[in-house]
mmCIF file of C-alpha atoms in Angstrom:
data_model
loop_
_atom_site.group_PDB
_atom_site.id
_atom_site.type_symbol
_atom_site.label_atom_id
_atom_site.label_comp_id
_atom_site.label_asym_id
_atom_site.label_seq_id
_atom_site.Cartn_x
_atom_site.Cartn_y
_atom_site.Cartn_z
ATOM 1 C CA MET V 1 10.806 27.868 25.214
ATOM 2 C CA THR V 2 10.807 27.887 21.412
ATOM 3 C CA GLY V 3 8.826 25.031 19.554
ATOM 4 C CA ALA V 4 6.522 24.078 16.463
ATOM 5 C CA ALA V 5 4.049 26.167 17.673
ATOM 6 C CA ASP V 6 5.859 29.201 17.686
ATOM 7 C CA LEU V 7 8.067 28.061 14.276
ATOM 8 C CA GLU V 8 4.593 28.028 12.683
ATOM 9 C CA ARG V 9 3.644 31.487 14.235
ATOM 10 C CA TRP V 10 6.632 33.032 12.930
ATOM 11 C CA ILE V 11 5.780 31.782 9.476
ATOM 12 C CA SER V 12 2.223 32.819 9.700
ATOM 13 C CA GLN V 13 3.465 36.436 10.491
ATOM 14 C CA ASP V 14 6.002 36.727 7.581
ATOM 15 C CA GLY V 15 4.255 38.166 4.598
ATOM 16 C CA GLN V 16 6.621 36.883 1.912
ATOM 17 C CA ARG V 17 6.823 33.308 3.383
ATOM 18 C CA MET V 18 3.003 33.329 3.418
ATOM 19 C CA ALA V 19 2.881 34.560 -0.014
ATOM 20 C CA ALA V 20 5.105 31.950 -1.147
ATOM 21 C CA LEU V 21 3.133 29.318 0.429
ATOM 22 C CA GLU V 22 -0.019 30.200 -0.943
ATOM 23 C CA ALA V 23 1.691 30.319 -4.358
ATOM 24 C CA ALA V 24 2.996 26.877 -3.977
ATOM 25 C CA ARG V 25 -0.397 25.078 -2.679
ATOM 26 C CA HIS V 26 -2.148 26.936 -5.766
ATOM 27 C CA LEU V 27 -0.040 24.329 -7.714
ATOM 28 C CA ALA V 28 -1.636 21.442 -5.905
ATOM 29 C CA LEU V 29 1.301 19.246 -5.785
ATOM 30 C CA PRO V 30 1.438 15.828 -3.799
ATOM 31 C CA ASP V 31 3.339 15.713 -0.881
ATOM 32 C CA TRP V 32 4.885 19.331 -1.286
ATOM 33 C CA CYS V 33 6.452 21.665 1.141
ATOM 34 C CA LEU V 34 8.658 24.792 0.919
ATOM 35 C CA ALA V 35 12.006 23.575 2.730
ATOM 36 C CA ALA V 36 15.604 24.001 3.661
ATOM 37 C CA GLY V 37 16.518 27.751 4.098
ATOM 38 C CA PHE V 38 12.561 28.631 3.725
ATOM 39 C CA VAL V 39 12.740 27.556 7.206
ATOM 40 C CA ARG V 40 15.854 27.270 8.634
ATOM 41 C CA ASN V 41 17.173 30.957 7.679
ATOM 42 C CA LEU V 42 13.812 32.470 9.635
ATOM 43 C CA VAL V 43 14.632 30.380 12.724
ATOM 44 C CA TRP V 44 18.354 31.427 12.491
ATOM 45 C CA ASP V 45 17.414 35.285 12.171
ATOM 46 C CA ARG V 46 14.833 34.870 15.048
ATOM 47 C CA LEU V 47 17.619 33.263 17.050
ATOM 48 C CA HIS V 48 20.150 36.059 16.296
ATOM 49 C CA GLY V 49 17.607 38.878 17.077
ATOM 50 C CA PHE V 50 17.634 40.138 13.255
ATOM 51 C CA SER V 51 14.590 42.429 12.441
ATOM 52 C CA VAL V 52 15.109 42.115 8.656
ATOM 53 C CA PRO V 53 14.840 38.564 7.652
ATOM 54 C CA THR V 54 18.123 37.508 5.636
ATOM 55 C CA PRO V 55 17.187 37.445 1.912
ATOM 56 C CA LEU V 56 16.421 33.985 0.363
ATOM 57 C CA ASN V 57 18.834 32.873 -2.646
ATOM 58 C CA ASP V 58 16.213 30.232 -3.526
ATOM 59 C CA LEU V 59 12.969 28.753 -2.722
ATOM 60 C CA ASP V 60 13.127 25.145 -2.191
ATOM 61 C CA LEU V 61 9.673 23.830 -3.284
ATOM 62 C CA ILE V 62 10.121 19.981 -3.013
ATOM 63 C CA TYR V 63 7.105 17.449 -3.608
ATOM 64 C CA PHE V 64 6.852 13.641 -4.168
ATOM 65 C CA GLU V 65 5.225 12.506 -7.715
ATOM 66 C CA PRO V 66 6.548 9.057 -8.866
ATOM 67 C CA ALA V 67 4.525 9.316 -11.842
ATOM 68 C CA VAL V 68 5.988 12.203 -13.392
ATOM 69 C CA THR V 69 9.839 12.594 -12.743
ATOM 70 C CA ASP V 70 11.073 14.551 -15.627
ATOM 71 C CA ALA V 71 12.958 17.216 -14.865
ATOM 72 C CA ALA V 72 11.465 19.330 -17.445
ATOM 73 C CA ARG V 73 8.331 19.326 -15.255
ATOM 74 C CA ASP V 74 9.898 21.153 -12.551
ATOM 75 C CA ARG V 75 11.208 23.728 -14.952
ATOM 76 C CA GLU V 76 7.332 24.237 -15.931
ATOM 77 C CA LEU V 77 6.238 24.420 -12.337
ATOM 78 C CA GLU V 78 9.297 26.967 -11.772
ATOM 79 C CA ALA V 79 7.829 28.957 -14.441
ATOM 80 C CA ARG V 80 4.119 29.146 -13.172
ATOM 81 C CA LEU V 81 5.242 30.107 -9.971
ATOM 82 C CA ASP V 82 7.256 32.942 -11.356
ATOM 83 C CA ASP V 83 4.734 34.305 -13.156
ATOM 84 C CA SER V 84 2.459 34.314 -9.906
ATOM 85 C CA LEU V 85 5.338 35.643 -7.602
ATOM 86 C CA ALA V 86 8.514 36.659 -8.868
ATOM 87 C CA LEU V 87 10.894 34.970 -6.516
ATOM 88 C CA PRO V 88 14.054 32.506 -6.855
ATOM 89 C CA TRP V 89 12.251 29.304 -7.347
ATOM 90 C CA SER V 90 14.021 26.025 -7.264
ATOM 91 C CA VAL V 91 11.550 23.214 -7.887
ATOM 92 C CA LYS V 92 12.606 19.474 -7.233
ATOM 93 C CA ASN V 93 10.531 16.197 -7.384
ATOM 94 C CA GLN V 94 11.910 14.189 -4.613
ATOM 95 C CA ALA V 95 10.748 10.735 -6.448
ATOM 96 C CA ARG V 96 13.814 11.355 -8.880
ATOM 97 C CA MET V 97 16.499 12.837 -6.589
ATOM 98 C CA HIS V 98 17.607 9.367 -5.255
ATOM 99 C CA GLU V 99 19.323 8.732 -8.460
ATOM 100 C CA ARG V 100 21.344 12.057 -8.224
ATOM 101 C CA ASN V 101 22.506 11.320 -4.660
ATOM 102 C CA HIS V 102 23.019 7.524 -5.135
ATOM 103 C CA ASP V 103 20.399 6.265 -2.650
ATOM 104 C CA ALA V 104 17.586 4.022 -2.712
ATOM 105 C CA PRO V 105 14.407 5.335 -4.224
ATOM 106 C CA TYR V 106 12.869 7.690 -1.904
ATOM 107 C CA ARG V 107 9.237 6.952 -0.586
ATOM 108 C CA SER V 108 7.914 10.323 0.346
ATOM 109 C CA THR V 109 9.066 13.980 0.466
ATOM 110 C CA ALA V 110 9.946 13.347 4.351
ATOM 111 C CA ASP V 111 11.869 10.111 3.458
ATOM 112 C CA ALA V 112 13.929 12.333 0.722
ATOM 113 C CA MET V 113 14.586 15.115 3.436
ATOM 114 C CA ARG V 114 16.092 12.454 6.059
ATOM 115 C CA HIS V 115 19.017 11.950 3.302
ATOM 116 C CA TRP V 116 20.028 15.726 3.190
ATOM 117 C CA VAL V 117 23.431 16.597 4.628
ATOM 118 C CA GLU V 118 22.480 18.852 7.595
ATOM 119 C CA VAL V 119 19.563 17.977 10.266
ATOM 120 C CA GLU V 120 18.686 21.736 10.387
ATOM 121 C CA THR V 121 17.913 22.186 6.722
ATOM 122 C CA ALA V 122 15.634 18.813 6.733
ATOM 123 C CA ILE V 123 12.812 20.901 7.379
ATOM 124 C CA GLY V 124 9.830 22.072 5.481
ATOM 125 C CA ALA V 125 6.526 23.821 5.938
ATOM 126 C CA ARG V 126 3.222 23.812 3.880
ATOM 127 C CA LEU V 127 -0.389 24.894 3.834
ATOM 128 C CA ASP V 128 -3.168 22.592 5.050
ATOM 129 C CA GLU V 129 -6.757 22.890 3.244
ATOM 130 C CA GLN V 130 -7.490 25.632 6.110
ATOM 131 C CA GLY V 131 -4.709 27.642 5.146
ATOM 132 C CA ARG V 132 -2.761 26.655 8.487
ATOM 133 C CA VAL V 133 1.054 26.422 8.340
ATOM 134 C CA VAL V 134 1.928 22.580 8.834
ATOM 135 C CA LEU V 135 5.793 21.594 9.554
ATOM 136 C CA VAL V 136 7.771 18.860 7.972
ATOM 137 C CA ALA V 137 10.509 17.712 10.215
ATOM 138 C CA PRO V 138 11.673 14.473 10.139
ATOM 139 C CA LEU V 139 14.791 14.929 11.888
ATOM 140 C CA GLY V 140 12.910 17.023 14.300
ATOM 141 C CA LEU V 141 13.184 20.580 15.273
ATOM 142 C CA GLU V 142 15.602 20.200 18.368
ATOM 143 C CA HIS V 143 18.804 21.150 16.585
ATOM 144 C CA LEU V 144 17.469 23.708 14.615
ATOM 145 C CA LEU V 145 15.708 25.776 17.469
ATOM 146 C CA ALA V 146 18.988 25.203 19.341
ATOM 147 C CA GLY V 147 20.876 27.149 16.825
ATOM 148 C CA THR V 148 23.271 24.620 15.667
ATOM 149 C CA ILE V 149 24.554 23.425 12.025
ATOM 150 C CA THR V 150 24.487 19.248 12.613
ATOM 151 C CA LEU V 151 25.734 16.623 10.320
ATOM 152 C CA ASN V 152 22.873 14.336 9.560
ATOM 153 C CA PRO V 153 23.523 10.922 11.334
ATOM 154 C CA GLU V 154 21.393 9.079 9.633
ATOM 155 C CA ARG V 155 23.326 9.447 6.265
ATOM 156 C CA PRO V 156 26.559 11.063 7.287
ATOM 157 C CA ARG V 157 28.536 12.804 4.510
ATOM 158 C CA PRO V 158 31.208 14.795 6.508
ATOM 159 C CA ARG V 159 33.127 15.944 3.187
ATOM 160 C CA ALA V 160 29.766 17.478 1.645
ATOM 161 C CA PHE V 161 28.783 18.557 5.028
ATOM 162 C CA ARG V 162 32.329 20.691 5.334
ATOM 163 C CA HIS V 163 32.002 21.845 1.862
ATOM 164 C CA ARG V 164 28.403 23.475 2.504
ATOM 165 C CA LEU V 165 29.734 24.845 5.586
ATOM 166 C CA GLU V 166 32.050 26.999 3.538
ATOM 167 C CA ALA V 167 30.290 27.477 0.542
ATOM 168 C CA LYS V 168 26.757 28.442 2.049
ATOM 169 C CA GLY V 169 28.847 31.106 4.774
ATOM 170 C CA TRP V 170 26.115 30.323 7.489
ATOM 171 C CA GLN V 171 28.596 31.426 10.487
ATOM 172 C CA GLN V 172 29.564 34.473 8.803
ATOM 173 C CA ILE V 173 25.918 35.365 8.493
ATOM 174 C CA TRP V 174 24.852 33.935 11.727
ATOM 175 C CA PRO V 175 27.905 33.900 14.044
ATOM 176 C CA ARG V 176 26.379 32.224 17.034
ATOM 177 C CA LEU V 177 25.427 29.174 15.120
ATOM 178 C CA VAL V 178 27.662 26.066 16.319
ATOM 179 C CA VAL V 179 28.626 23.352 14.494
ATOM 180 C CA ASN V 180 28.037 19.796 15.415
ATOM 181 C CA SER V 181 29.981 17.197 13.304
#
């Protein structure tokens, strides 16, 4: 049975993902992780038996720093990351994202992730002080590891869910995914 230990191992065996985690850790941001497709796509690739990873259209580095919420800071961090590792970085301080989403202020990175549209997207990974992969999964791993796309029951937004299903083309890339809405 696949579980957290398998997922941590899969990430640690992926050279590009580990290089990205190292670059992100180097920034020493509070409460950070690489989230969304960074983890989700790896699992869906494995569940579909892909031997070559699906390319990431962006790397979502999220963190929680209430003292500095200016979006310019995120752009500065993206530039620093790009200088060290040329990947499509997208950096977002979750301490301000509640405003865009019309939510009450978030209390942490995991709390922000609890408000994301799909359960399977609300997962991230970071490195601890010893360089080990640590998962951040406030909505759990069960749905992701089952190969589903699930509307977040804690904050259901069916219109956004349907839009993302169409726009992202997940079922064309990973045809065995099952939609739970």
